[in-house]
Amino acid sequence: MDEFYNPQQIEAEAQAYWDRMNTFRAREQAGKEKYYCLSMFPYPSGRLHMGHVRNYTIGDVIARYQRMQGKNVLQPMGWDAFGLPAENAAMKNNVAPAAWTYDNIEYMRNQLKSLGLGIDWEREIATCRPEYYRWEQWLFTRLFKKGLIYKKSGVVNWDPVDQTVLANEQVIDGRGWRSGALVEKREIPMYYFRITAYAEELLAGLDTLSGWPEQVKTMQRNWIGKSQGMEMHFPYAEGEGVLKVFTTRPDTIMGATYVAVAAEHPLAAQAAENNPALQAFIEECKKGGATEAELATQEKKGMASGLFVRHPFTDELLPVWVANYVLMGYGEGAVMAVPAHDERDFEFATKYGLPIKAVIRPVDGELELPLKAAYTERGILFDSGEFSGLDFDQAFARMAEILQAKGLGQPRTQFRLRDWGISRQRYWGCPIPIIHCDRCGDVPVPDDQLPVVLPEEVVPTGAGSPLARMPEFYETTCPQCGGAARRETDTMDTFVESSWYYARYASPDTNQAMVDERARYWLPVDQYIGGIEHAILHLLYARFFHKLMRDEGLVQGDEPFINLLTQGMVVAETYYREEAGGKKHWFNPADVDVERDEKGRVVRAVLRADGQPVLIGGIEKMSKSKNNGVDPQALIDRFGADTVRLFIMFAAPPEQSLEWSDAGVEGAFRFLRRVWKLVSMHVAGGPAPELDLPTLTPAQRDMRRHTHEMIAKASDDIGRRYNFNTAIAAVMELINELYKFEDPSPQGRAVMQEALEALVLVLSPIVPHICHVLWRELGHERAVVDEPWPRFDPDALTRDAVELVVQVNGKLRGRVTVSATASREETERAALAEPNVQRFVEGKVPKKIIVVPGKLVNIVV
RNA sequence: GCCGAGGUGGCGAAACUGGUAGACGCGCCAGACUCAAAAUCUGGUGGUGGCGACACCGUGCCGGUUCGAUUCCGGCCCUCGGCACCA
């Protein structure tokens, strides 16, 4: 056996073995328990980044662990290949997005392979391939016919200079990123998935997902946002009709002093017809982007419309205001305003001098008037006519009766969730399979004309969709009447592709169906792993799609992902210098040296190139903009994939953010070298004899206990807790013990052999290459990848004596060692006899003695 | 603004069900080896005081519950993720 650890050679050898044996090819096997382990597929941005490496290493460790549990494991990989970055790169480099994307896939596939992931590469898919998106289009046409997809107008960011729709990401400080023009809101027709039809089920389904993190389920619950409330109708003061509002606080209605409508509300447009000032205000509301964060943080502004409505209970006239804080997309696009009991209304009323009328008081007290802030708790109604004295529930019930009798409203369930607009005015996406015919309307493309193929030799310009300028693409005939017609040129949101790829992996090669019967074997996904940033949108859309496909008879079960692991981000230190004008120039951590004082504290950082200091900018997510990304490839080339995998799994538990540390990587490399050396020294002594347990010395039994304690801890940490960092720490402790255990006797060597085998098996999911070779060197013919997970021997864990901590009044005062079988009385006696404990108990009478067996004794005096 | 997380030595972290705060690693200090350096090995390493045994302080801040709180409860501060067209 080589004396030195040579990762390059070992990793090439192990990977060649897995390739040759088709180790990771997954086949349906009746009778064998399947395990579908899926990591979120990457966007082919060019090169693997550390977040990818983390994601796929976690997935691979779980997949390999489950394989050792005897499961039939599927771990596939593919490419989320449509998207905006390809268009940006295309414009920058004047290459077609398709060519750029395929090049990136080629490069990144090789990078993934160098990580030694146990992937079944035969199942690789790319969402930009017609074989894939054809089925997305097929499903679209089915859903369109069912009414689960429909067309309506929606708000987008409009760049008036470039004459194009901008993604939220392309709006920077309210301006278009290329033109610098002030962005406006604009309404355009779009196709929508009727996800709200599944709102109730998407909400209820969360309760069945016991394998999901509570925080993700909470976020989805809040996102769906089911609320019980009241629809109320405010009759117009003049003319026919009512203004509908939705409120969760009907009990406050007697404190309503005005109503407010969104700038896009039809009533606002009507009022503006003869009101140039209002018209100007509505125009002003169109300025700025369309994101909720922007709308929620902007200064609240409004203008009286001049119109009035009647209070549904009192007939009192209430002014109608147009306000920028009312969202057209939620509820009715109109609210009743109760400044005394709603924070936004309070702020608005204070600003514009509108009346504030308090009608709710705390259950056990009075309101301090005048109000300094809105009182938003539920309480008891007062100054509310016949409703005075009622609580929320009583008021709700009574008001519902009256409103229904008058025909002016009723209780209603409202969801915050909105239908999913999927039209994108972009080129590099899946074409929406609709043909517009003047006579027949919107006609879905018939099955036999699918796929609608996206032409690939196109370089976009940044101004509108190139498809809309390509008659050869959009000129077509109507499938219904045969007349001249125009093909839809919008493409779909790329979230659509990523909503069903997990199902396609089960049958990636069929050209007969979206998914075939093999999906029944593999689905649902047993373990899904990906970034926490996908907690809401992607994961909600994928759950929605699973239900759509279920209702089409394509898949079984109600949920796609049984267990979910949301990994944290990879972050790193940032370094910069300020340039003239205050602009920051960021330096990569690889080019910076850190200087420390004699206690190890960072004193300053200098740029290696010129030896001059740079400023430390704090820990940030690895990104191009802060230039703090660390290239995984350089590290793999230098230390090997095992070292990178080990560091990533050791530095933090998977759900936390991971702070990058080059020194930590070197530490991981050092550890692997220590493992290698220990095995190499042991193997040099020739084969070890069988263990003969009754003949072991106390030191050998002790060593063996360490081995089995490690197996027990690592099994629990990896199998149940997914805390790989502490499992690795347990292995490190064992290695430290083994280095101290110098026993060349035959049984000493047998104990060592058992320890090294356990250690290699436990490490093998994390650092599979080195373990592949070490296992063979330890004398095994079968590859470690095909070995079962080790079991611990409970008999090896027993101890004769235990050390207890002794506290006096909860403060640690000493330690005592007692027999493992000591009675409570013996334990108390031993604790009280401890000299330092006596000092603190002396002269006082113990009030109470608390004994936690095996842990501590607390003497209360 | 709203929703969800997080905050523990010089640094990454550990402490799983309320029971020894800091396992393991990095860094740093000292020693061994070396002509020297690197590598490697050994030991030390939360702060303050003390020759020492030890003592006091210490898990973002303020308060509470408890024999005992990093852990539970109330309030606050800061950082991060998401907010529907980045993926």
PDB file of C-alpha atoms (C1' of nucleotides) in Angstrom, chain A residues 80 83-84 156 167-169 215 219 222-223 292 296-297 416 418 423-426 495 534 569 596 598 601 650-651 653 656-657 659 663 670 673-674 713 720-721 725 729 732-733 736 805 811 813 815 836 840 850 858, chain B residues 1-8 10-17 19-29 39-43 47-48 53-58 66-68 79-87:
ATOM      1  CA  ASP A  80     -32.922  23.691 -15.564  1.00  0.00           C
ATOM      2  CA  GLY A  83     -33.890  31.262 -18.324  1.00  0.00           C
ATOM      3  CA  LEU A  84     -32.864  34.854 -18.383  1.00  0.00           C
ATOM      4  CA  VAL A 156     -45.556  43.932 -15.496  1.00  0.00           C
ATOM      5  CA  ALA A 167     -37.996  41.055 -14.781  1.00  0.00           C
ATOM      6  CA  ASN A 168     -38.022  42.315 -11.189  1.00  0.00           C
ATOM      7  CA  GLU A 169     -34.324  41.551 -11.056  1.00  0.00           C
ATOM      8  CA  GLN A 215     -40.479  26.671   8.960  1.00  0.00           C
ATOM      9  CA  MET A 219     -44.025  29.990   5.148  1.00  0.00           C
ATOM     10  CA  ASN A 222     -48.743  32.133   5.328  1.00  0.00           C
ATOM     11  CA  TRP A 223     -48.175  32.494   1.610  1.00  0.00           C
ATOM     12  CA  GLU A 292     -44.805  43.672  -3.224  1.00  0.00           C
ATOM     13  CA  ALA A 296     -45.381  47.880   0.882  1.00  0.00           C
ATOM     14  CA  THR A 297     -42.506  50.192   1.719  1.00  0.00           C
ATOM     15  CA  ARG A 416     -53.720  35.592  -0.253  1.00  0.00           C
ATOM     16  CA  ARG A 418     -52.938  34.541  -6.454  1.00  0.00           C
ATOM     17  CA  SER A 423     -46.533  34.343 -19.790  1.00  0.00           C
ATOM     18  CA  ARG A 424     -43.079  35.757 -20.397  1.00  0.00           C
ATOM     19  CA  GLN A 425     -42.244  38.121 -23.233  1.00  0.00           C
ATOM     20  CA  ARG A 426     -38.911  36.369 -23.669  1.00  0.00           C
ATOM     21  CA  PHE A 495     -40.731  27.635 -12.943  1.00  0.00           C
ATOM     22  CA  HIS A 534     -36.989  27.869  -2.829  1.00  0.00           C
ATOM     23  CA  MET A 569     -26.097  29.247   1.748  1.00  0.00           C
ATOM     24  CA  ARG A 596      -3.150  37.996  13.028  1.00  0.00           C
ATOM     25  CA  GLU A 598      -0.396  36.461  18.951  1.00  0.00           C
ATOM     26  CA  ARG A 601      -7.255  37.599  16.157  1.00  0.00           C
ATOM     27  CA  PHE A 650     -17.929  19.065   8.430  1.00  0.00           C
ATOM     28  CA  ALA A 651     -17.998  22.861   8.539  1.00  0.00           C
ATOM     29  CA  PRO A 653     -24.920  21.263   9.635  1.00  0.00           C
ATOM     30  CA  GLN A 656     -27.158  26.410   8.374  1.00  0.00           C
ATOM     31  CA  SER A 657     -25.165  28.759   6.225  1.00  0.00           C
ATOM     32  CA  GLU A 659     -18.735  29.887   6.036  1.00  0.00           C
ATOM     33  CA  ALA A 663      -7.633  26.754   6.287  1.00  0.00           C
ATOM     34  CA  ARG A 670      -4.839  16.726   6.860  1.00  0.00           C
ATOM     35  CA  ARG A 673      -3.970  12.004   5.296  1.00  0.00           C
ATOM     36  CA  ARG A 674      -4.037  10.881   8.949  1.00  0.00           C
ATOM     37  CA  LYS A 713     -23.315   8.186  17.236  1.00  0.00           C
ATOM     38  CA  ARG A 720     -31.789  10.263  11.704  1.00  0.00           C
ATOM     39  CA  ARG A 721     -30.469  13.762  12.355  1.00  0.00           C
ATOM     40  CA  ASN A 725     -20.678  17.491  11.014  1.00  0.00           C
ATOM     41  CA  ALA A 729     -16.353  14.822  14.647  1.00  0.00           C
ATOM     42  CA  MET A 732     -12.116  12.314  14.269  1.00  0.00           C
ATOM     43  CA  GLU A 733     -12.274  11.503  17.971  1.00  0.00           C
ATOM     44  CA  ASN A 736      -7.301  10.494  17.812  1.00  0.00           C
ATOM     45  CA  VAL A 805     -21.121  16.135  38.074  1.00  0.00           C
ATOM     46  CA  LYS A 811     -23.370  25.503  40.465  1.00  0.00           C
ATOM     47  CA  ARG A 813     -18.604  22.166  42.541  1.00  0.00           C
ATOM     48  CA  ARG A 815     -17.082  15.425  40.153  1.00  0.00           C
ATOM     49  CA  ASN A 836     -15.036  20.779  47.380  1.00  0.00           C
ATOM     50  CA  PHE A 840     -20.091  24.622  50.072  1.00  0.00           C
ATOM     51  CA  ILE A 850     -31.729  15.993  42.771  1.00  0.00           C
ATOM     52  CA  ASN A 858     -27.622  18.793  42.509  1.00  0.00           C
TER      53      ASN A 858
ATOM     54  C1'   G B   1     -43.639  46.892   5.275  1.00  0.00           C
ATOM     55  C1'   C B   2     -45.103  41.546   5.647  1.00  0.00           C
ATOM     56  C1'   C B   3     -43.631  36.152   6.278  1.00  0.00           C
ATOM     57  C1'   G B   4     -39.573  32.730   7.911  1.00  0.00           C
ATOM     58  C1'   A B   5     -34.802  31.839  10.133  1.00  0.00           C
ATOM     59  C1'   G B   6     -30.343  32.988  12.878  1.00  0.00           C
ATOM     60  C1'   G B   7     -27.124  35.509  16.899  1.00  0.00           C
ATOM     61  C1'   U B   8     -22.532  30.741  21.743  1.00  0.00           C
ATOM     62  C1'   G B  10      -9.931  34.927  17.982  1.00  0.00           C
ATOM     63  C1'   C B  11     -13.027  31.776  13.847  1.00  0.00           C
ATOM     64  C1'   G B  12     -16.516  27.459  11.943  1.00  0.00           C
ATOM     65  C1'   A B  13     -19.211  24.951  15.440  1.00  0.00           C
ATOM     66  C1'   A B  14     -21.078  21.182  19.756  1.00  0.00           C
ATOM     67  C1'   A B  15     -24.409  20.702  23.821  1.00  0.00           C
ATOM     68  C1'   C B  16     -30.538  15.998  20.414  1.00  0.00           C
ATOM     69  C1'   U B  17     -36.070  15.685  25.757  1.00  0.00           C
ATOM     70  C1'   G B  19     -29.113  18.874  33.583  1.00  0.00           C
ATOM     71  C1'   U B  20     -21.000  19.449  33.114  1.00  0.00           C
ATOM     72  C1'   A B  21     -21.319  25.603  28.094  1.00  0.00           C
ATOM     73  C1'   G B  22     -17.434  25.308  24.218  1.00  0.00           C
ATOM     74  C1'   A B  23     -16.951  18.127  21.782  1.00  0.00           C
ATOM     75  C1'   C B  24     -14.515  18.231  16.854  1.00  0.00           C
ATOM     76  C1'   G B  25     -11.901  21.353  13.527  1.00  0.00           C
ATOM     77  C1'   C B  26      -9.390  26.067  12.214  1.00  0.00           C
ATOM     78  C1'   G B  27      -6.259  29.787  14.103  1.00  0.00           C
ATOM     79  C1'   C B  28      -2.787  31.069  17.803  1.00  0.00           C
ATOM     80  C1'   C B  29       1.128  29.929  21.711  1.00  0.00           C
ATOM     81  C1'   A B  39       5.733  19.087   6.767  1.00  0.00           C
ATOM     82  C1'   U B  40       4.830  16.021  10.964  1.00  0.00           C
ATOM     83  C1'   C B  41       4.320  14.920  16.187  1.00  0.00           C
ATOM     84  C1'   U B  42       3.266  16.420  21.559  1.00  0.00           C
ATOM     85  C1'   G B  43       1.096  19.853  24.957  1.00  0.00           C
ATOM     86  C1'   G B  47     -12.361  36.140  30.104  1.00  0.00           C
ATOM     87  C1'   U B  48     -10.646  38.095  34.917  1.00  0.00           C
ATOM     88  C1'   A B  53      -6.294  24.373  45.100  1.00  0.00           C
ATOM     89  C1'   C B  54      -9.884  27.253  43.240  1.00  0.00           C
ATOM     90  C1'   A B  55     -13.227  31.583  42.791  1.00  0.00           C
ATOM     91  C1'   C B  56     -15.997  35.081  40.009  1.00  0.00           C
ATOM     92  C1'   C B  57     -17.946  36.395  35.152  1.00  0.00           C
ATOM     93  C1'   G B  58     -19.608  34.436  30.420  1.00  0.00           C
ATOM     94  C1'   U B  66     -37.133  26.748  37.587  1.00  0.00           C
ATOM     95  C1'   C B  67     -33.160  23.287  42.365  1.00  0.00           C
ATOM     96  C1'   G B  68     -30.943  24.186  37.492  1.00  0.00           C
ATOM     97  C1'   U B  79     -27.958  39.869  10.507  1.00  0.00           C
ATOM     98  C1'   C B  80     -29.756  36.720   6.671  1.00  0.00           C
ATOM     99  C1'   G B  81     -33.638  34.253   3.210  1.00  0.00           C
ATOM    100  C1'   G B  82     -38.413  35.091   0.613  1.00  0.00           C
ATOM    101  C1'   C B  83     -42.159  38.618  -1.159  1.00  0.00           C
ATOM    102  C1'   A B  84     -45.237  36.062  -6.964  1.00  0.00           C
ATOM    103  C1'   C B  85     -40.769  38.063 -13.991  1.00  0.00           C
ATOM    104  C1'   C B  86     -33.278  35.734 -10.836  1.00  0.00           C
ATOM    105  C1'   A B  87     -33.136  30.622 -10.363  1.00  0.00           C
TER     106        A B  87
END
